[in-house]
PDB file of C-alpha atoms in Angstrom:
ATOM      1  CA  MET A   1       1.352  -5.684 -29.598  1.00 93.00           C
ATOM      2  CA  ALA A   2      -0.827  -2.763 -27.754  1.00 96.00           C
ATOM      3  CA  ASN A   3      -4.041  -3.249 -26.495  1.00 96.00           C
ATOM      4  CA  LEU A   4      -7.832  -2.028 -27.856  1.00 97.00           C
ATOM      5  CA  PHE A   5     -10.724  -1.631 -25.593  1.00 97.00           C
ATOM      6  CA  ILE A   6     -13.587  -0.861 -27.287  1.00 98.00           C
ATOM      7  CA  ILE A   7     -16.571   0.738 -25.433  1.00 98.00           C
ATOM      8  CA  MET A   8     -19.593   0.062 -27.829  1.00 96.00           C
ATOM      9  CA  GLY A   9     -23.272   0.463 -27.585  1.00 95.00           C
ATOM     10  CA  VAL A  10     -25.955   2.467 -28.994  1.00 92.00           C
ATOM     11  CA  SER A  11     -25.890   6.080 -28.440  1.00 86.00           C
ATOM     12  CA  GLY A  12     -26.693   7.000 -25.075  1.00 86.00           C
ATOM     13  CA  SER A  13     -25.917   4.235 -23.577  1.00 91.00           C
ATOM     14  CA  GLY A  14     -22.697   5.985 -21.634  1.00 90.00           C
ATOM     15  CA  LYS A  15     -19.861   4.649 -23.926  1.00 93.00           C
ATOM     16  CA  SER A  16     -17.826   7.943 -24.090  1.00 92.00           C
ATOM     17  CA  THR A  17     -18.026   8.687 -20.097  1.00 91.00           C
ATOM     18  CA  LEU A  18     -17.111   5.086 -19.666  1.00 95.00           C
ATOM     19  CA  ALA A  19     -14.154   4.648 -22.055  1.00 96.00           C
ATOM     20  CA  GLU A  20     -12.748   7.998 -20.999  1.00 95.00           C
ATOM     21  CA  GLN A  21     -12.499   6.973 -17.454  1.00 94.00           C
ATOM     22  CA  LEU A  22     -11.204   3.756 -18.427  1.00 95.00           C
ATOM     23  CA  ALA A  23      -8.666   4.939 -20.534  1.00 96.00           C
ATOM     24  CA  ASP A  24      -7.837   7.380 -17.128  1.00 95.00           C
ATOM     25  CA  LYS A  25      -7.477   4.948 -14.915  1.00 92.00           C
ATOM     26  CA  ILE A  26      -5.280   2.557 -17.141  1.00 95.00           C
ATOM     27  CA  GLY A  27      -3.446   5.147 -18.389  1.00 96.00           C
ATOM     28  CA  TYR A  28      -4.613   4.427 -22.449  1.00 97.00           C
ATOM     29  CA  SER A  29      -4.835   6.795 -24.760  1.00 98.00           C
ATOM     30  CA  PHE A  30      -8.836   7.877 -25.430  1.00 98.00           C
ATOM     31  CA  VAL A  31     -10.292   7.828 -28.602  1.00 98.00           C
ATOM     32  CA  ASP A  32     -14.124   8.652 -29.310  1.00 97.00           C
ATOM     33  CA  ALA A  33     -15.196   7.366 -32.666  1.00 96.00           C
ATOM     34  CA  ASP A  34     -17.769  10.260 -33.013  1.00 92.00           C
ATOM     35  CA  ASP A  35     -15.253  12.567 -33.686  1.00 94.00           C
ATOM     36  CA  PHE A  36     -14.284  10.705 -37.068  1.00 96.00           C
ATOM     37  CA  HIS A  37     -17.956  11.190 -38.294  1.00 93.00           C
ATOM     38  CA  SER A  38     -17.995  13.861 -41.182  1.00 92.00           C
ATOM     39  CA  ASP A  39     -19.599  17.017 -40.986  1.00 92.00           C
ATOM     40  CA  ASN A  40     -22.084  16.125 -43.455  1.00 91.00           C
ATOM     41  CA  ALA A  41     -23.049  12.754 -41.312  1.00 90.00           C
ATOM     42  CA  LYS A  42     -23.469  14.681 -38.046  1.00 86.00           C
ATOM     43  CA  GLU A  43     -25.415  17.104 -40.081  1.00 87.00           C
ATOM     44  CA  LYS A  44     -27.624  14.332 -41.044  1.00 86.00           C
ATOM     45  CA  MET A  45     -27.833  12.946 -37.581  1.00 82.00           C
ATOM     46  CA  ALA A  46     -28.740  16.223 -36.217  1.00 80.00           C
ATOM     47  CA  ALA A  47     -31.674  16.471 -38.722  1.00 83.00           C
ATOM     48  CA  GLY A  48     -33.023  13.037 -37.304  1.00 81.00           C
ATOM     49  CA  GLU A  49     -31.468  11.041 -40.239  1.00 84.00           C
ATOM     50  CA  ALA A  50     -29.840   7.657 -39.659  1.00 82.00           C
ATOM     51  CA  LEU A  51     -26.810   7.009 -41.597  1.00 83.00           C
ATOM     52  CA  THR A  52     -26.255   5.539 -45.120  1.00 86.00           C
ATOM     53  CA  ASP A  53     -24.376   2.166 -45.239  1.00 86.00           C
ATOM     54  CA  GLU A  54     -21.854   4.829 -47.668  1.00 91.00           C
ATOM     55  CA  LEU A  55     -21.674   7.218 -44.706  1.00 90.00           C
ATOM     56  CA  ARG A  56     -21.065   4.871 -42.282  1.00 89.00           C
ATOM     57  CA  SER A  57     -18.426   3.125 -44.375  1.00 92.00           C
ATOM     58  CA  GLN A  58     -16.368   6.477 -45.136  1.00 93.00           C
ATOM     59  CA  TRP A  59     -16.616   6.606 -40.961  1.00 93.00           C
ATOM     60  CA  MET A  60     -14.974   3.676 -40.360  1.00 95.00           C
ATOM     61  CA  GLN A  61     -12.025   3.962 -42.974  1.00 95.00           C
ATOM     62  CA  HIS A  62     -11.319   7.320 -41.278  1.00 96.00           C
ATOM     63  CA  LEU A  63     -11.221   5.565 -38.055  1.00 97.00           C
ATOM     64  CA  GLN A  64      -9.246   2.390 -39.256  1.00 97.00           C
ATOM     65  CA  ARG A  65      -6.771   4.589 -40.615  1.00 97.00           C
ATOM     66  CA  PHE A  66      -6.070   6.807 -37.276  1.00 98.00           C
ATOM     67  CA  LEU A  67      -6.055   3.481 -35.307  1.00 98.00           C
ATOM     68  CA  THR A  68      -3.685   1.555 -37.377  1.00 97.00           C
ATOM     69  CA  ILE A  69      -1.309   4.429 -36.888  1.00 97.00           C
ATOM     70  CA  LYS A  70      -2.014   4.063 -33.153  1.00 98.00           C
ATOM     71  CA  ALA A  71      -1.187   0.438 -33.199  1.00 97.00           C
ATOM     72  CA  ARG A  72       1.959   0.928 -35.241  1.00 97.00           C
ATOM     73  CA  GLN A  73       3.018   3.103 -32.650  1.00 97.00           C
ATOM     74  CA  GLU A  74       2.251   0.587 -30.019  1.00 97.00           C
ATOM     75  CA  THR A  75      -0.270   2.739 -28.105  1.00 98.00           C
ATOM     76  CA  SER A  76      -3.136   1.468 -26.453  1.00 97.00           C
ATOM     77  CA  VAL A  77      -6.217   2.708 -26.900  1.00 98.00           C
ATOM     78  CA  VAL A  78      -9.915   2.621 -25.367  1.00 98.00           C
ATOM     79  CA  LEU A  79     -12.256   3.654 -27.871  1.00 98.00           C
ATOM     80  CA  ALA A  80     -15.878   4.652 -27.610  1.00 98.00           C
ATOM     81  CA  HIS A  81     -17.897   3.328 -30.734  1.00 97.00           C
ATOM     82  CA  SER A  82     -21.024   2.191 -31.324  1.00 93.00           C
ATOM     83  CA  GLY A  83     -19.872  -1.003 -32.791  1.00 92.00           C
ATOM     84  CA  LEU A  84     -23.780  -1.721 -33.779  1.00 90.00           C
ATOM     85  CA  LYS A  85     -22.920  -4.031 -36.757  1.00 90.00           C
ATOM     86  CA  LYS A  86     -20.578  -7.206 -36.978  1.00 90.00           C
ATOM     87  CA  VAL A  87     -18.611  -6.138 -39.741  1.00 91.00           C
ATOM     88  CA  HIS A  88     -17.778  -2.513 -37.937  1.00 92.00           C
ATOM     89  CA  ARG A  89     -16.540  -4.959 -35.114  1.00 93.00           C
ATOM     90  CA  ASP A  90     -14.314  -6.727 -37.356  1.00 92.00           C
ATOM     91  CA  MET A  91     -12.765  -3.961 -38.923  1.00 94.00           C
ATOM     92  CA  LEU A  92     -11.580  -3.105 -35.508  1.00 96.00           C
ATOM     93  CA  ARG A  93     -10.265  -6.870 -35.066  1.00 95.00           C
ATOM     94  CA  VAL A  94      -7.697  -6.452 -37.701  1.00 95.00           C
ATOM     95  CA  LEU A  95      -5.541  -3.599 -36.994  1.00 96.00           C
ATOM     96  CA  GLY A  96      -2.883  -4.770 -35.227  1.00 95.00           C
ATOM     97  CA  PHE A  97      -4.005  -4.162 -31.701  1.00 96.00           C
ATOM     98  CA  LYS A  98      -5.079  -7.259 -28.993  1.00 95.00           C
ATOM     99  CA  PRO A  99      -8.801  -5.895 -29.046  1.00 95.00           C
ATOM    100  CA  HIS A 100     -11.485  -6.683 -26.699  1.00 95.00           C
ATOM    101  CA  PHE A 101     -15.154  -5.016 -26.583  1.00 95.00           C
ATOM    102  CA  PHE A 102     -17.706  -4.202 -23.758  1.00 96.00           C
ATOM    103  CA  PHE A 103     -20.854  -4.062 -24.874  1.00 95.00           C
ATOM    104  CA  LEU A 104     -22.728  -1.628 -22.823  1.00 96.00           C
ATOM    105  CA  GLU A 105     -26.130  -3.312 -22.842  1.00 95.00           C
ATOM    106  CA  GLY A 106     -29.560  -1.652 -21.419  1.00 93.00           C
ATOM    107  CA  SER A 107     -33.481  -0.803 -22.631  1.00 92.00           C
ATOM    108  CA  GLU A 108     -34.336   1.628 -25.196  1.00 88.00           C
ATOM    109  CA  SER A 109     -36.445   3.272 -23.032  1.00 89.00           C
ATOM    110  CA  LEU A 110     -33.521   3.634 -20.307  1.00 88.00           C
ATOM    111  CA  ILE A 111     -31.228   5.060 -23.003  1.00 87.00           C
ATOM    112  CA  ALA A 112     -33.798   7.614 -24.094  1.00 85.00           C
ATOM    113  CA  GLU A 113     -34.685   8.661 -20.456  1.00 85.00           C
ATOM    114  CA  ARG A 114     -30.842   9.649 -20.308  1.00 80.00           C
ATOM    115  CA  MET A 115     -30.651  10.881 -23.568  1.00 78.00           C
ATOM    116  CA  GLN A 116     -33.131  13.204 -22.761  1.00 77.00           C
ATOM    117  CA  LYS A 117     -31.155  14.346 -19.863  1.00 72.00           C
ATOM    118  CA  ARG A 118     -27.936  15.089 -21.782  1.00 61.00           C
ATOM    119  CA  SER A 119     -27.351  18.561 -24.041  1.00 60.00           C
ATOM    120  CA  GLU A 120     -25.064  19.822 -26.794  1.00 60.00           C
ATOM    121  CA  HIS A 121     -24.791  16.070 -28.475  1.00 52.00           C
ATOM    122  CA  PHE A 122     -25.540  15.949 -32.124  1.00 54.00           C
ATOM    123  CA  PHE A 123     -27.246  12.646 -32.040  1.00 61.00           C
ATOM    124  CA  PRO A 124     -31.395  13.296 -31.411  1.00 63.00           C
ATOM    125  CA  VAL A 125     -33.523  10.630 -29.191  1.00 69.00           C
ATOM    126  CA  ASN A 126     -35.594  10.133 -32.319  1.00 72.00           C
ATOM    127  CA  LEU A 127     -32.688   8.330 -33.840  1.00 76.00           C
ATOM    128  CA  LEU A 128     -32.285   5.895 -31.118  1.00 81.00           C
ATOM    129  CA  HIS A 129     -35.080   3.383 -32.560  1.00 82.00           C
ATOM    130  CA  SER A 130     -32.947   3.050 -35.590  1.00 84.00           C
ATOM    131  CA  GLN A 131     -29.829   2.155 -33.562  1.00 86.00           C
ATOM    132  CA  PHE A 132     -31.730  -0.659 -32.102  1.00 90.00           C
ATOM    133  CA  GLN A 133     -32.799  -1.727 -35.539  1.00 88.00           C
ATOM    134  CA  THR A 134     -29.468  -1.617 -36.655  1.00 87.00           C
ATOM    135  CA  LEU A 135     -27.577  -3.316 -34.004  1.00 90.00           C
ATOM    136  CA  GLU A 136     -26.353  -6.773 -34.387  1.00 89.00           C
ATOM    137  CA  HIS A 137     -26.573  -8.086 -30.822  1.00 88.00           C
ATOM    138  CA  PRO A 138     -23.064  -9.725 -29.892  1.00 88.00           C
ATOM    139  CA  LYS A 139     -24.633 -12.531 -28.091  1.00 82.00           C
ATOM    140  CA  LEU A 140     -26.487 -13.452 -31.216  1.00 76.00           C
ATOM    141  CA  SER A 141     -23.555 -12.743 -33.409  1.00 70.00           C
ATOM    142  CA  GLN A 142     -21.516 -15.046 -31.689  1.00 69.00           C
ATOM    143  CA  GLU A 143     -23.967 -17.844 -32.287  1.00 69.00           C
ATOM    144  CA  LYS A 144     -23.239 -17.065 -36.086  1.00 70.00           C
ATOM    145  CA  GLY A 145     -19.192 -17.137 -35.576  1.00 69.00           C
ATOM    146  CA  GLU A 146     -18.525 -13.735 -34.043  1.00 73.00           C
ATOM    147  CA  GLU A 147     -15.041 -13.923 -31.757  1.00 72.00           C
ATOM    148  CA  LEU A 148     -15.625 -14.127 -27.863  1.00 77.00           C
ATOM    149  CA  ASP A 149     -13.965 -11.026 -27.083  1.00 88.00           C
ATOM    150  CA  VAL A 150     -17.432  -9.282 -26.049  1.00 90.00           C
ATOM    151  CA  ASN A 151     -18.204  -8.778 -22.595  1.00 91.00           C
ATOM    152  CA  ILE A 152     -21.983  -7.685 -22.035  1.00 92.00           C
ATOM    153  CA  ILE A 153     -22.703  -4.820 -19.359  1.00 94.00           C
ATOM    154  CA  SER A 154     -25.918  -4.359 -18.144  1.00 95.00           C
ATOM    155  CA  ILE A 155     -26.422  -0.576 -17.715  1.00 94.00           C
ATOM    156  CA  GLU A 156     -29.088  -0.761 -15.607  1.00 92.00           C
ATOM    157  CA  GLN A 157     -26.821  -0.746 -12.482  1.00 91.00           C
ATOM    158  CA  SER A 158     -25.013   2.151 -10.822  1.00 87.00           C
ATOM    159  CA  ILE A 159     -21.979   3.996 -12.654  1.00 84.00           C
ATOM    160  CA  ASN A 160     -19.523   3.108 -10.090  1.00 87.00           C
ATOM    161  CA  VAL A 161     -20.711  -0.872 -10.495  1.00 92.00           C
ATOM    162  CA  ILE A 162     -20.208  -0.813 -14.742  1.00 93.00           C
ATOM    163  CA  VAL A 163     -16.883   1.335 -13.862  1.00 90.00           C
ATOM    164  CA  THR A 164     -15.496  -1.623 -11.681  1.00 93.00           C
ATOM    165  CA  GLN A 165     -17.165  -4.213 -13.757  1.00 93.00           C
ATOM    166  CA  VAL A 166     -15.290  -2.880 -16.893  1.00 94.00           C
ATOM    167  CA  GLU A 167     -12.095  -1.780 -15.008  1.00 93.00           C
ATOM    168  CA  HIS A 168     -11.808  -5.338 -13.609  1.00 93.00           C
ATOM    169  CA  ALA A 169     -12.047  -7.237 -16.753  1.00 93.00           C
ATOM    170  CA  ALA A 170      -9.841  -5.013 -18.526  1.00 93.00           C
ATOM    171  CA  ILE A 171      -6.834  -5.514 -16.078  1.00 92.00           C
ATOM    172  CA  LYS A 172      -7.516  -9.122 -16.467  1.00 92.00           C
ATOM    173  CA  PHE A 173      -7.235  -8.935 -20.037  1.00 91.00           C
ATOM    174  CA  ILE A 174      -4.290  -6.798 -19.995  1.00 91.00           C
ATOM    175  CA  THR A 175      -2.212  -9.408 -17.362  1.00 90.00           C
ATOM    176  CA  SER A 176      -3.295 -12.417 -19.247  1.00 86.00           C
ATOM    177  CA  SER A 177      -2.302 -11.256 -22.695  1.00 71.00           C
ATOM    178  CA  THR A 178       1.267 -10.310 -21.174  1.00 62.00           C
TER     179      THR A 178
END
């Protein structure tokens, strides 16, 4: 069975950068969940409108179909995905992979500061607060029965420390599940 590592967090937390680096390091395919948003959803977000549950559902269905094919092909994947809601994390747990999550946790002010420095991304800083409001924190969800397959990683550290923490945890997961 292939592995699925999900690097999750709100927009601007560094999940795409980290997921791509991890995929390169361990030889897995990299997938960015943002690529599965419809043009309509991207336009709404770019205009400063939060996604509706219907648009999120369509997005997750497209992503699930793609990942199910990867699982059937026994292709291990590192996925950059917001994972804001437990229901979405659960949808990734049932695709035929051995899943493991890495939640990139940081303050809204730190992430907003980082977002203001990036360019050419459809997600505007003014929507960040809505992501924090939507976020069902994995630690709180674990108290309500969510699986204990989430490592919480502080992004208030250097990128090198974060990459090292995630790489070590991923390699430990790989070796313990073989």
